[in-house]
Amino acid sequence: MASILVAQDAGVLTITLNRPEKLNAFNPEMHERLRAALQQADDDPAVRAVLLTGAGRGFCAGQDLAERDVSGSAPIDLSVSIGSHYNPLVRRLRALPKPVVCAVNGVAAGAGANIALACDLVLAARSAGFVQAFARIGLVPDSGGTWFLPRKVGMARAMGLALLGEKLSAEDAERWGLIWKVFDDKDLLPEAKKLAAQLAAGPTKGYALLKKALNASAGNSLEAQLDLERDLQRDAGASEDYREGVSAFKEKRKPTFKGK
Ligand code: T3D
C-alpha cells in the first residue's frame, strides 16, 4: 500500500497521507513520496492548488516512533532527520507558489500538527484535534511549531500548548485563530475540495505573490514590507490575470483566470 496517495482533478492535486494504522505517522519512505508529490505540484502548470489530508481516523501523528531505537546508550542525533526531512517539507509547503489547503480529518500530533499549520488554509473536522506531543517525549516542537504557534495564538497559549502537550479541539483551534474553519466530519472533505477547486480557478500568480508577502511579513519592518508590496504588486500588475480581473469587473462578468 502506497504511503502517499496522489490524485489530480480539475487543477487540484490531492495528496493523502496513507498509513492509517499508524495514524499516518511519517517514515522516510513517506517523506520521500510526499516530497515527490509536492515537486509534481510545483512543476505541473496544470496544478493550481494542493489539498493535503489523511486517510483513516487520523491526519498525522508526526514521526513514526517505532522507527526510533532508543535502547542503546549512545547519544541520538535527531538533527539529521529534522534537517533532511521535516525542515525541507515545511519550507516546501511555505514556498510552493500555489495555495495549499489542509483538511485535518482527525488527530494531528507532533510534526503532524505543525505540518498542518504550515499549510495556507487549514480546515478541520469537528472531531479532530491538535497535539504538540513533543514535550511528552522530551522533545522541542519542530516543523516550525515554535515559529507558527506564538504568531498564530500568542505566546501564552503557545507556551501552554507546547509545555502541556494537551489536545486542543478543532473548535478551540478555530476560536483561537490557529486554523481557518471547522466543519462537521462528513462535510470536511467536500468543503475542502470545494475550496481547493475555487483556489485552482483563481489568479495563481497573484496567489503565489500574496503568499510570499504574508510569509515575509513576520520578519519584516513596515518599511521593508511596504517595499516588498510595491515590488510584488509590480509583478502582479504585469500578469494576464490582473488584466482579466479588471476587464471582468468593468464588464460586470465573472473573471476567467488562467493562472498566468
Ligand atoms: O525522530 C525524529 O525524526 C525527530 C522528529 C520528530 C517529530 C515528531 O513528530 S516527534 C512527536 C511524535 N509523535 C508523537 O509523539 C505522537 C504519538 N502518538 C500519540 O500521542 C497518540 O497516538 C495520539 C495523540 C496521536 C492519538 O492517540 P489515540 O489514543 O487516538 O490513538 P493511539 O491508540 O495512541 O494510536 C493508534 C495507533 O497508532 C497505535 O497503534 P496500535 O497500538 O493500535 O498498534 C499507536 O501506537 C499508533 N501511533 C500513534 N502515533 C504513532 C503511532 N505509531 C508510531 N508513531 C507514532 N507517532
PDB file of C-alpha atoms and ligand atoms in Angstrom:
ATOM      1  CA  MET A   1       0.000   0.000   0.000  1.00  0.00           C
ATOM      2  CA  ALA A   2       1.456   3.369  -1.034  1.00  0.00           C
ATOM      3  CA  SER A   3       2.126   5.631   1.947  1.00  0.00           C
ATOM      4  CA  ILE A   4       1.071   8.669  -0.079  1.00  0.00           C
ATOM      5  CA  LEU A   5      -1.871   8.758  -2.487  1.00  0.00           C
ATOM      6  CA  VAL A   6      -1.895  11.378  -5.222  1.00  0.00           C
ATOM      7  CA  ALA A   7      -4.850  12.310  -7.415  1.00  0.00           C
ATOM      8  CA  GLN A   8      -5.181  15.187  -9.862  1.00  0.00           C
ATOM      9  CA  ASP A   9      -8.528  16.637 -10.834  1.00  0.00           C
ATOM     10  CA  ALA A  10      -9.526  19.992 -12.323  1.00  0.00           C
ATOM     11  CA  GLY A  11      -6.402  21.850 -11.252  1.00  0.00           C
ATOM     12  CA  VAL A  12      -6.263  20.353  -7.739  1.00  0.00           C
ATOM     13  CA  LEU A  13      -3.589  17.883  -6.676  1.00  0.00           C
ATOM     14  CA  THR A  14      -4.951  15.924  -3.716  1.00  0.00           C
ATOM     15  CA  ILE A  15      -2.273  14.334  -1.541  1.00  0.00           C
ATOM     16  CA  THR A  16      -3.425  11.832   1.071  1.00  0.00           C
ATOM     17  CA  LEU A  17      -1.122  10.635   3.848  1.00  0.00           C
ATOM     18  CA  ASN A  18      -1.814   6.918   3.836  1.00  0.00           C
ATOM     19  CA  ARG A  19      -0.512   4.923   6.786  1.00  0.00           C
ATOM     20  CA  PRO A  20      -3.828   4.831   8.628  1.00  0.00           C
ATOM     21  CA  GLU A  21      -2.846   2.007  11.017  1.00  0.00           C
ATOM     22  CA  LYS A  22      -0.139   4.371  12.360  1.00  0.00           C
ATOM     23  CA  LEU A  23      -2.339   7.464  12.231  1.00  0.00           C
ATOM     24  CA  ASN A  24      -0.261   8.413   9.176  1.00  0.00           C
ATOM     25  CA  ALA A  25       2.980   8.796  11.145  1.00  0.00           C
ATOM     26  CA  PHE A  26       5.994   9.629   8.993  1.00  0.00           C
ATOM     27  CA  ASN A  27       8.716   7.216   7.956  1.00  0.00           C
ATOM     28  CA  PRO A  28      11.475   8.085   5.449  1.00  0.00           C
ATOM     29  CA  GLU A  29       9.612   6.496   2.538  1.00  0.00           C
ATOM     30  CA  MET A  30       6.545   8.621   3.226  1.00  0.00           C
ATOM     31  CA  HIS A  31       8.707  11.746   3.387  1.00  0.00           C
ATOM     32  CA  GLU A  32      10.240  10.841   0.042  1.00  0.00           C
ATOM     33  CA  ARG A  33       6.877  10.281  -1.617  1.00  0.00           C
ATOM     34  CA  LEU A  34       5.418  13.463  -0.169  1.00  0.00           C
ATOM     35  CA  ARG A  35       8.420  15.400  -1.442  1.00  0.00           C
ATOM     36  CA  ALA A  36       7.863  13.950  -4.910  1.00  0.00           C
ATOM     37  CA  ALA A  37       4.159  14.835  -4.843  1.00  0.00           C
ATOM     38  CA  LEU A  38       4.892  18.430  -3.844  1.00  0.00           C
ATOM     39  CA  GLN A  39       7.525  18.639  -6.577  1.00  0.00           C
ATOM     40  CA  GLN A  40       4.875  17.469  -9.040  1.00  0.00           C
ATOM     41  CA  ALA A  41       2.530  20.179  -7.750  1.00  0.00           C
ATOM     42  CA  ASP A  42       5.239  22.783  -8.250  1.00  0.00           C
ATOM     43  CA  ASP A  43       6.340  21.612 -11.700  1.00  0.00           C
ATOM     44  CA  ASP A  44       2.996  20.982 -13.380  1.00  0.00           C
ATOM     45  CA  PRO A  45       1.326  24.204 -14.550  1.00  0.00           C
ATOM     46  CA  ALA A  46      -1.987  22.319 -14.702  1.00  0.00           C
ATOM     47  CA  VAL A  47      -1.861  22.021 -10.909  1.00  0.00           C
ATOM     48  CA  ARG A  48      -3.099  25.290  -9.408  1.00  0.00           C
ATOM     49  CA  ALA A  49      -3.929  24.221  -5.839  1.00  0.00           C
ATOM     50  CA  VAL A  50      -2.980  21.414  -3.465  1.00  0.00           C
ATOM     51  CA  LEU A  51      -5.221  19.618  -0.992  1.00  0.00           C
ATOM     52  CA  LEU A  52      -3.446  17.721   1.793  1.00  0.00           C
ATOM     53  CA  THR A  53      -5.348  15.283   4.005  1.00  0.00           C
ATOM     54  CA  GLY A  54      -5.010  11.970   5.827  1.00  0.00           C
ATOM     55  CA  ALA A  55      -6.540   8.512   5.373  1.00  0.00           C
ATOM     56  CA  GLY A  56      -8.439   6.858   8.198  1.00  0.00           C
ATOM     57  CA  ARG A  57      -9.210   8.352  11.591  1.00  0.00           C
ATOM     58  CA  GLY A  58      -6.068  10.479  11.975  1.00  0.00           C
ATOM     59  CA  PHE A  59      -4.435  13.251   9.990  1.00  0.00           C
ATOM     60  CA  CYS A  60      -0.829  12.599  11.044  1.00  0.00           C
ATOM     61  CA  ALA A  61       0.823  11.525  14.325  1.00  0.00           C
ATOM     62  CA  GLY A  62       4.218  13.041  13.435  1.00  0.00           C
ATOM     63  CA  GLN A  63       7.346  10.931  13.399  1.00  0.00           C
ATOM     64  CA  ASP A  64       6.795   7.148  13.451  1.00  0.00           C
ATOM     65  CA  LEU A  65       8.257   6.400  16.873  1.00  0.00           C
ATOM     66  CA  ALA A  66       8.552   2.701  16.040  1.00  0.00           C
ATOM     67  CA  GLU A  67      11.411   3.721  13.752  1.00  0.00           C
ATOM     68  CA  ARG A  68      13.431   5.136  16.653  1.00  0.00           C
ATOM     69  CA  ASP A  69      15.742   2.744  18.502  1.00  0.00           C
ATOM     70  CA  VAL A  70      16.264   4.214  21.960  1.00  0.00           C
ATOM     71  CA  SER A  71      17.626   1.033  23.557  1.00  0.00           C
ATOM     72  CA  GLY A  72      21.339   1.914  23.364  1.00  0.00           C
ATOM     73  CA  SER A  73      23.354   4.392  25.383  1.00  0.00           C
ATOM     74  CA  ALA A  74      24.955   6.361  22.520  1.00  0.00           C
ATOM     75  CA  PRO A  75      23.512   9.881  22.074  1.00  0.00           C
ATOM     76  CA  ILE A  76      20.753  10.005  19.470  1.00  0.00           C
ATOM     77  CA  ASP A  77      21.094  12.746  16.830  1.00  0.00           C
ATOM     78  CA  LEU A  78      17.671  13.828  15.603  1.00  0.00           C
ATOM     79  CA  SER A  79      19.069  16.839  13.736  1.00  0.00           C
ATOM     80  CA  VAL A  80      19.710  14.637  10.714  1.00  0.00           C
ATOM     81  CA  SER A  81      16.040  13.717  10.437  1.00  0.00           C
ATOM     82  CA  ILE A  82      14.888  17.298  11.034  1.00  0.00           C
ATOM     83  CA  GLY A  83      17.410  18.719   8.587  1.00  0.00           C
ATOM     84  CA  SER A  84      16.814  16.224   5.821  1.00  0.00           C
ATOM     85  CA  HIS A  85      13.062  15.599   6.134  1.00  0.00           C
ATOM     86  CA  TYR A  86      10.948  17.922   8.275  1.00  0.00           C
ATOM     87  CA  ASN A  87      12.579  21.293   7.600  1.00  0.00           C
ATOM     88  CA  PRO A  88      12.629  20.851   3.806  1.00  0.00           C
ATOM     89  CA  LEU A  89       8.963  19.799   3.941  1.00  0.00           C
ATOM     90  CA  VAL A  90       7.890  22.921   5.831  1.00  0.00           C
ATOM     91  CA  ARG A  91       9.995  25.145   3.573  1.00  0.00           C
ATOM     92  CA  ARG A  92       8.493  23.499   0.515  1.00  0.00           C
ATOM     93  CA  LEU A  93       4.907  23.984   1.736  1.00  0.00           C
ATOM     94  CA  ARG A  94       5.516  27.645   2.539  1.00  0.00           C
ATOM     95  CA  ALA A  95       7.338  28.409  -0.700  1.00  0.00           C
ATOM     96  CA  LEU A  96       5.058  26.460  -3.049  1.00  0.00           C
ATOM     97  CA  PRO A  97       3.772  29.092  -5.489  1.00  0.00           C
ATOM     98  CA  LYS A  98       0.253  27.622  -5.302  1.00  0.00           C
ATOM     99  CA  PRO A  99      -2.242  27.599  -2.423  1.00  0.00           C
ATOM    100  CA  VAL A 100      -2.156  24.571  -0.123  1.00  0.00           C
ATOM    101  CA  VAL A 101      -5.380  23.618   1.658  1.00  0.00           C
ATOM    102  CA  CYS A 102      -5.043  21.194   4.555  1.00  0.00           C
ATOM    103  CA  ALA A 103      -8.064  19.127   5.591  1.00  0.00           C
ATOM    104  CA  VAL A 104      -7.281  17.844   9.079  1.00  0.00           C
ATOM    105  CA  ASN A 105      -9.540  14.828   9.186  1.00  0.00           C
ATOM    106  CA  GLY A 106      -8.531  13.593  12.671  1.00  0.00           C
ATOM    107  CA  VAL A 107      -5.834  13.946  15.268  1.00  0.00           C
ATOM    108  CA  ALA A 108      -2.760  15.941  14.207  1.00  0.00           C
ATOM    109  CA  ALA A 109       0.118  15.351  16.627  1.00  0.00           C
ATOM    110  CA  GLY A 110       3.775  16.321  16.843  1.00  0.00           C
ATOM    111  CA  ALA A 111       5.191  17.231  13.461  1.00  0.00           C
ATOM    112  CA  GLY A 112       1.788  16.252  12.035  1.00  0.00           C
ATOM    113  CA  ALA A 113       0.200  19.231  13.803  1.00  0.00           C
ATOM    114  CA  ASN A 114       2.850  21.677  12.657  1.00  0.00           C
ATOM    115  CA  ILE A 115       2.893  20.470   9.066  1.00  0.00           C
ATOM    116  CA  ALA A 116      -0.842  21.211   9.008  1.00  0.00           C
ATOM    117  CA  LEU A 117      -0.110  24.691  10.388  1.00  0.00           C
ATOM    118  CA  ALA A 118       2.452  25.260   7.632  1.00  0.00           C
ATOM    119  CA  CYS A 119      -0.309  24.984   5.014  1.00  0.00           C
ATOM    120  CA  ASP A 120      -2.080  28.075   3.745  1.00  0.00           C
ATOM    121  CA  LEU A 121      -5.678  27.317   4.723  1.00  0.00           C
ATOM    122  CA  VAL A 122      -6.281  24.800   7.474  1.00  0.00           C
ATOM    123  CA  LEU A 123      -9.727  23.224   7.787  1.00  0.00           C
ATOM    124  CA  ALA A 124     -10.526  20.600  10.395  1.00  0.00           C
ATOM    125  CA  ALA A 125     -13.190  18.032  11.158  1.00  0.00           C
ATOM    126  CA  ARG A 126     -15.092  18.763  14.357  1.00  0.00           C
ATOM    127  CA  SER A 127     -13.696  15.534  15.859  1.00  0.00           C
ATOM    128  CA  ALA A 128     -10.083  16.464  15.027  1.00  0.00           C
ATOM    129  CA  GLY A 129      -7.569  17.838  17.498  1.00  0.00           C
ATOM    130  CA  PHE A 130      -4.081  19.334  17.577  1.00  0.00           C
ATOM    131  CA  VAL A 131      -1.453  17.942  19.961  1.00  0.00           C
ATOM    132  CA  GLN A 132       2.001  19.428  20.478  1.00  0.00           C
ATOM    133  CA  ALA A 133       3.082  15.959  21.586  1.00  0.00           C
ATOM    134  CA  PHE A 134       6.806  16.752  21.684  1.00  0.00           C
ATOM    135  CA  ALA A 135       7.266  17.587  25.379  1.00  0.00           C
ATOM    136  CA  ARG A 136       5.513  14.322  26.266  1.00  0.00           C
ATOM    137  CA  ILE A 137       8.591  12.530  24.888  1.00  0.00           C
ATOM    138  CA  GLY A 138      11.172  15.101  25.899  1.00  0.00           C
ATOM    139  CA  LEU A 139      11.404  16.940  22.568  1.00  0.00           C
ATOM    140  CA  VAL A 140      11.046  20.503  21.340  1.00  0.00           C
ATOM    141  CA  PRO A 141       8.197  21.419  18.952  1.00  0.00           C
ATOM    142  CA  ASP A 142       9.661  21.172  15.463  1.00  0.00           C
ATOM    143  CA  SER A 143       8.471  21.553  11.867  1.00  0.00           C
ATOM    144  CA  GLY A 144       8.050  25.264  12.560  1.00  0.00           C
ATOM    145  CA  GLY A 145       5.939  24.839  15.706  1.00  0.00           C
ATOM    146  CA  THR A 146       7.942  27.326  17.773  1.00  0.00           C
ATOM    147  CA  TRP A 147       7.550  29.853  14.951  1.00  0.00           C
ATOM    148  CA  PHE A 148       3.895  29.274  13.991  1.00  0.00           C
ATOM    149  CA  LEU A 149       2.375  28.919  17.446  1.00  0.00           C
ATOM    150  CA  PRO A 150       3.329  32.251  19.051  1.00  0.00           C
ATOM    151  CA  ARG A 151       2.489  34.081  15.828  1.00  0.00           C
ATOM    152  CA  LYS A 152      -0.892  32.432  15.414  1.00  0.00           C
ATOM    153  CA  VAL A 153      -2.151  32.191  19.002  1.00  0.00           C
ATOM    154  CA  GLY A 154       0.170  34.397  21.105  1.00  0.00           C
ATOM    155  CA  MET A 155       2.959  33.429  23.491  1.00  0.00           C
ATOM    156  CA  ALA A 156       0.789  32.447  26.488  1.00  0.00           C
ATOM    157  CA  ARG A 157      -1.213  29.902  24.526  1.00  0.00           C
ATOM    158  CA  ALA A 158       1.844  28.742  22.554  1.00  0.00           C
ATOM    159  CA  MET A 159       3.696  28.036  25.779  1.00  0.00           C
ATOM    160  CA  GLY A 160       0.722  26.198  27.283  1.00  0.00           C
ATOM    161  CA  LEU A 161       0.257  24.025  24.201  1.00  0.00           C
ATOM    162  CA  ALA A 162       3.987  23.218  23.993  1.00  0.00           C
ATOM    163  CA  LEU A 163       4.607  22.565  27.695  1.00  0.00           C
ATOM    164  CA  LEU A 164       1.448  20.599  28.444  1.00  0.00           C
ATOM    165  CA  GLY A 165       1.041  18.684  25.182  1.00  0.00           C
ATOM    166  CA  GLU A 166      -2.717  18.553  25.694  1.00  0.00           C
ATOM    167  CA  LYS A 167      -5.068  18.017  22.783  1.00  0.00           C
ATOM    168  CA  LEU A 168      -6.610  21.256  21.504  1.00  0.00           C
ATOM    169  CA  SER A 169     -10.025  20.590  19.982  1.00  0.00           C
ATOM    170  CA  ALA A 170     -10.694  21.689  16.413  1.00  0.00           C
ATOM    171  CA  GLU A 171     -13.329  24.108  17.685  1.00  0.00           C
ATOM    172  CA  ASP A 172     -10.899  25.748  20.111  1.00  0.00           C
ATOM    173  CA  ALA A 173      -8.251  25.822  17.377  1.00  0.00           C
ATOM    174  CA  GLU A 174     -10.688  27.785  15.221  1.00  0.00           C
ATOM    175  CA  ARG A 175     -11.679  30.060  18.120  1.00  0.00           C
ATOM    176  CA  TRP A 176      -8.009  30.736  18.934  1.00  0.00           C
ATOM    177  CA  GLY A 177      -7.209  31.645  15.333  1.00  0.00           C
ATOM    178  CA  LEU A 178      -4.921  28.647  14.830  1.00  0.00           C
ATOM    179  CA  ILE A 179      -6.907  27.402  11.834  1.00  0.00           C
ATOM    180  CA  TRP A 180      -9.356  28.773   9.286  1.00  0.00           C
ATOM    181  CA  LYS A 181     -12.570  26.762   9.830  1.00  0.00           C
ATOM    182  CA  VAL A 182     -14.142  23.678  11.396  1.00  0.00           C
ATOM    183  CA  PHE A 183     -16.704  21.516   9.621  1.00  0.00           C
ATOM    184  CA  ASP A 184     -18.835  18.586  10.700  1.00  0.00           C
ATOM    185  CA  ASP A 185     -16.857  15.440   9.951  1.00  0.00           C
ATOM    186  CA  LYS A 186     -18.998  14.419   6.989  1.00  0.00           C
ATOM    187  CA  ASP A 187     -18.673  17.860   5.408  1.00  0.00           C
ATOM    188  CA  LEU A 188     -14.904  18.296   5.788  1.00  0.00           C
ATOM    189  CA  LEU A 189     -13.694  16.686   2.568  1.00  0.00           C
ATOM    190  CA  PRO A 190     -16.458  18.057   0.310  1.00  0.00           C
ATOM    191  CA  GLU A 191     -15.883  21.560   1.715  1.00  0.00           C
ATOM    192  CA  ALA A 192     -12.103  21.241   1.396  1.00  0.00           C
ATOM    193  CA  LYS A 193     -12.464  20.069  -2.210  1.00  0.00           C
ATOM    194  CA  LYS A 194     -14.795  22.949  -2.973  1.00  0.00           C
ATOM    195  CA  LEU A 195     -12.335  25.441  -1.532  1.00  0.00           C
ATOM    196  CA  ALA A 196      -9.357  23.891  -3.334  1.00  0.00           C
ATOM    197  CA  ALA A 197     -11.294  23.953  -6.628  1.00  0.00           C
ATOM    198  CA  GLN A 198     -12.163  27.619  -6.050  1.00  0.00           C
ATOM    199  CA  LEU A 199      -8.492  28.412  -5.472  1.00  0.00           C
ATOM    200  CA  ALA A 200      -7.452  26.361  -8.502  1.00  0.00           C
ATOM    201  CA  ALA A 201      -9.659  28.586 -10.646  1.00  0.00           C
ATOM    202  CA  GLY A 202      -8.131  31.742  -9.170  1.00  0.00           C
ATOM    203  CA  PRO A 203      -5.251  34.030 -10.151  1.00  0.00           C
ATOM    204  CA  THR A 204      -2.454  31.549  -9.354  1.00  0.00           C
ATOM    205  CA  LYS A 205       0.342  34.008  -9.960  1.00  0.00           C
ATOM    206  CA  GLY A 206      -1.274  36.584  -7.686  1.00  0.00           C
ATOM    207  CA  TYR A 207      -1.763  33.920  -5.016  1.00  0.00           C
ATOM    208  CA  ALA A 208       1.934  32.996  -5.219  1.00  0.00           C
ATOM    209  CA  LEU A 209       2.887  36.636  -4.727  1.00  0.00           C
ATOM    210  CA  LEU A 210       0.498  37.164  -1.830  1.00  0.00           C
ATOM    211  CA  LYS A 211       1.851  34.038  -0.118  1.00  0.00           C
ATOM    212  CA  LYS A 212       5.312  35.497  -0.488  1.00  0.00           C
ATOM    213  CA  ALA A 213       4.194  38.815   1.024  1.00  0.00           C
ATOM    214  CA  LEU A 214       2.373  37.341   4.006  1.00  0.00           C
ATOM    215  CA  ASN A 215       5.123  34.821   4.728  1.00  0.00           C
ATOM    216  CA  ALA A 216       7.730  37.582   4.704  1.00  0.00           C
ATOM    217  CA  SER A 217       5.729  39.927   6.940  1.00  0.00           C
ATOM    218  CA  ALA A 218       6.608  38.281  10.256  1.00  0.00           C
ATOM    219  CA  GLY A 219      10.296  39.076   9.820  1.00  0.00           C
ATOM    220  CA  ASN A 220       9.926  42.495   8.187  1.00  0.00           C
ATOM    221  CA  SER A 221       9.570  46.060   9.401  1.00  0.00           C
ATOM    222  CA  LEU A 222       6.631  48.031   7.973  1.00  0.00           C
ATOM    223  CA  GLU A 223       9.138  49.899   5.815  1.00  0.00           C
ATOM    224  CA  ALA A 224      10.542  46.708   4.329  1.00  0.00           C
ATOM    225  CA  GLN A 225       7.072  45.233   3.884  1.00  0.00           C
ATOM    226  CA  LEU A 226       5.845  48.318   2.010  1.00  0.00           C
ATOM    227  CA  ASP A 227       8.806  47.992  -0.349  1.00  0.00           C
ATOM    228  CA  LEU A 228       8.088  44.313  -0.829  1.00  0.00           C
ATOM    229  CA  GLU A 229       4.401  45.009  -1.555  1.00  0.00           C
ATOM    230  CA  ARG A 230       5.430  47.579  -4.168  1.00  0.00           C
ATOM    231  CA  ASP A 231       7.703  45.072  -5.900  1.00  0.00           C
ATOM    232  CA  LEU A 232       5.214  42.220  -5.753  1.00  0.00           C
ATOM    233  CA  GLN A 233       2.406  44.447  -6.969  1.00  0.00           C
ATOM    234  CA  ARG A 234       4.540  45.314  -9.992  1.00  0.00           C
ATOM    235  CA  ASP A 235       4.703  41.603 -10.800  1.00  0.00           C
ATOM    236  CA  ALA A 236       1.002  41.030 -10.076  1.00  0.00           C
ATOM    237  CA  GLY A 237       0.029  44.011 -12.219  1.00  0.00           C
ATOM    238  CA  ALA A 238       2.027  42.578 -15.116  1.00  0.00           C
ATOM    239  CA  SER A 239       0.024  39.324 -15.049  1.00  0.00           C
ATOM    240  CA  GLU A 240      -2.643  38.339 -17.567  1.00  0.00           C
ATOM    241  CA  ASP A 241      -4.953  37.594 -14.677  1.00  0.00           C
ATOM    242  CA  TYR A 242      -4.834  41.199 -13.463  1.00  0.00           C
ATOM    243  CA  ARG A 243      -5.990  42.401 -16.889  1.00  0.00           C
ATOM    244  CA  GLU A 244      -8.719  39.773 -16.865  1.00  0.00           C
ATOM    245  CA  GLY A 245      -9.816  40.687 -13.312  1.00  0.00           C
ATOM    246  CA  VAL A 246     -10.183  44.377 -14.120  1.00  0.00           C
ATOM    247  CA  SER A 247     -11.817  43.698 -17.510  1.00  0.00           C
ATOM    248  CA  ALA A 248     -14.333  41.339 -15.889  1.00  0.00           C
ATOM    249  CA  PHE A 249     -15.105  43.921 -13.209  1.00  0.00           C
ATOM    250  CA  LYS A 250     -15.758  46.600 -15.811  1.00  0.00           C
ATOM    251  CA  GLU A 251     -17.831  44.270 -17.972  1.00  0.00           C
ATOM    252  CA  LYS A 252     -19.815  43.080 -14.922  1.00  0.00           C
ATOM    253  CA  ARG A 253     -18.981  39.394 -15.508  1.00  0.00           C
ATOM    254  CA  LYS A 254     -17.141  36.663 -13.644  1.00  0.00           C
ATOM    255  CA  PRO A 255     -13.404  36.608 -14.417  1.00  0.00           C
ATOM    256  CA  THR A 256     -11.828  33.593 -16.078  1.00  0.00           C
ATOM    257  CA  PHE A 257      -8.358  33.369 -14.608  1.00  0.00           C
ATOM    258  CA  LYS A 258      -5.682  31.348 -16.375  1.00  0.00           C
ATOM    259  CA  GLY A 259      -3.131  31.445 -13.570  1.00  0.00           C
ATOM    260  CA  LYS A 260      -0.687  33.482 -15.648  1.00  0.00           C
TER     261      LYS A 260
HETATM  262  O1  T3D B   1      12.545  11.494  15.357  1.00  0.00           O
HETATM  263  C1  T3D B   1      12.655  12.465  14.633  1.00  0.00           C
HETATM  264  O2  T3D B   1      12.856  12.366  13.418  1.00  0.00           O
HETATM  265  C2  T3D B   1      12.504  13.815  15.233  1.00  0.00           C
HETATM  266  C3  T3D B   1      11.242  14.451  14.765  1.00  0.00           C
HETATM  267  C4  T3D B   1      10.162  14.403  15.485  1.00  0.00           C
HETATM  268  C5  T3D B   1       8.868  14.914  15.011  1.00  0.00           C
HETATM  269  C6  T3D B   1       7.732  14.402  15.831  1.00  0.00           C
HETATM  270  O3  T3D B   1       6.654  14.335  15.309  1.00  0.00           O
HETATM  271  S1  T3D B   1       8.003  13.944  17.458  1.00  0.00           S
HETATM  272  C7  T3D B   1       6.385  13.517  18.024  1.00  0.00           C
HETATM  273  C8  T3D B   1       6.000  12.129  17.598  1.00  0.00           C
HETATM  274  N1  T3D B   1       4.598  11.870  17.785  1.00  0.00           N
HETATM  275  C9  T3D B   1       4.067  11.637  18.981  1.00  0.00           C
HETATM  276  O4  T3D B   1       4.716  11.675  19.996  1.00  0.00           O
HETATM  277  C10 T3D B   1       2.598  11.279  18.995  1.00  0.00           C
HETATM  278  C11 T3D B   1       2.420   9.860  19.488  1.00  0.00           C
HETATM  279  N2  T3D B   1       1.037   9.490  19.421  1.00  0.00           N
HETATM  280  C12 T3D B   1       0.138   9.869  20.342  1.00  0.00           C
HETATM  281  O5  T3D B   1       0.422  10.598  21.260  1.00  0.00           O
HETATM  282  C13 T3D B   1      -1.249   9.341  20.173  1.00  0.00           C
HETATM  283  O6  T3D B   1      -1.209   8.188  19.365  1.00  0.00           O
HETATM  284  C14 T3D B   1      -2.208  10.356  19.519  1.00  0.00           C
HETATM  285  C15 T3D B   1      -2.463  11.522  20.488  1.00  0.00           C
HETATM  286  C16 T3D B   1      -1.656  10.893  18.212  1.00  0.00           C
HETATM  287  C17 T3D B   1      -3.557   9.651  19.211  1.00  0.00           C
HETATM  288  O7  T3D B   1      -3.995   8.964  20.353  1.00  0.00           O
HETATM  289  P1  T3D B   1      -5.145   7.876  20.200  1.00  0.00           P
HETATM  290  O8  T3D B   1      -5.482   7.399  21.578  1.00  0.00           O
HETATM  291  O9  T3D B   1      -6.242   8.441  19.379  1.00  0.00           O
HETATM  292  O10 T3D B   1      -4.511   6.702  19.324  1.00  0.00           O
HETATM  293  P2  T3D B   1      -3.454   5.588  19.783  1.00  0.00           P
HETATM  294  O11 T3D B   1      -4.175   4.395  20.277  1.00  0.00           O
HETATM  295  O12 T3D B   1      -2.428   6.181  20.672  1.00  0.00           O
HETATM  296  O13 T3D B   1      -2.744   5.259  18.383  1.00  0.00           O
HETATM  297  C18 T3D B   1      -3.331   4.422  17.410  1.00  0.00           C
HETATM  298  C19 T3D B   1      -2.249   3.577  16.790  1.00  0.00           C
HETATM  299  O14 T3D B   1      -1.332   4.436  16.123  1.00  0.00           O
HETATM  300  C20 T3D B   1      -1.440   2.824  17.845  1.00  0.00           C
HETATM  301  O15 T3D B   1      -1.023   1.610  17.275  1.00  0.00           O
HETATM  302  P3  T3D B   1      -1.626   0.207  17.814  1.00  0.00           P
HETATM  303  O16 T3D B   1      -1.351   0.157  19.289  1.00  0.00           O
HETATM  304  O17 T3D B   1      -3.108   0.299  17.514  1.00  0.00           O
HETATM  305  O18 T3D B   1      -0.903  -0.811  17.007  1.00  0.00           O
HETATM  306  C21 T3D B   1      -0.240   3.728  18.045  1.00  0.00           C
HETATM  307  O19 T3D B   1       0.893   3.052  18.522  1.00  0.00           O
HETATM  308  C22 T3D B   1      -0.031   4.219  16.621  1.00  0.00           C
HETATM  309  N3  T3D B   1       0.694   5.502  16.645  1.00  0.00           N
HETATM  310  C23 T3D B   1       0.204   6.693  17.007  1.00  0.00           C
HETATM  311  N4  T3D B   1       1.157   7.621  16.905  1.00  0.00           N
HETATM  312  C24 T3D B   1       2.263   7.000  16.470  1.00  0.00           C
HETATM  313  C25 T3D B   1       1.971   5.626  16.303  1.00  0.00           C
HETATM  314  N5  T3D B   1       2.885   4.766  15.901  1.00  0.00           N
HETATM  315  C26 T3D B   1       4.135   5.225  15.653  1.00  0.00           C
HETATM  316  N6  T3D B   1       4.458   6.519  15.780  1.00  0.00           N
HETATM  317  C27 T3D B   1       3.577   7.423  16.179  1.00  0.00           C
HETATM  318  N7  T3D B   1       3.918   8.722  16.247  1.00  0.00           N
END
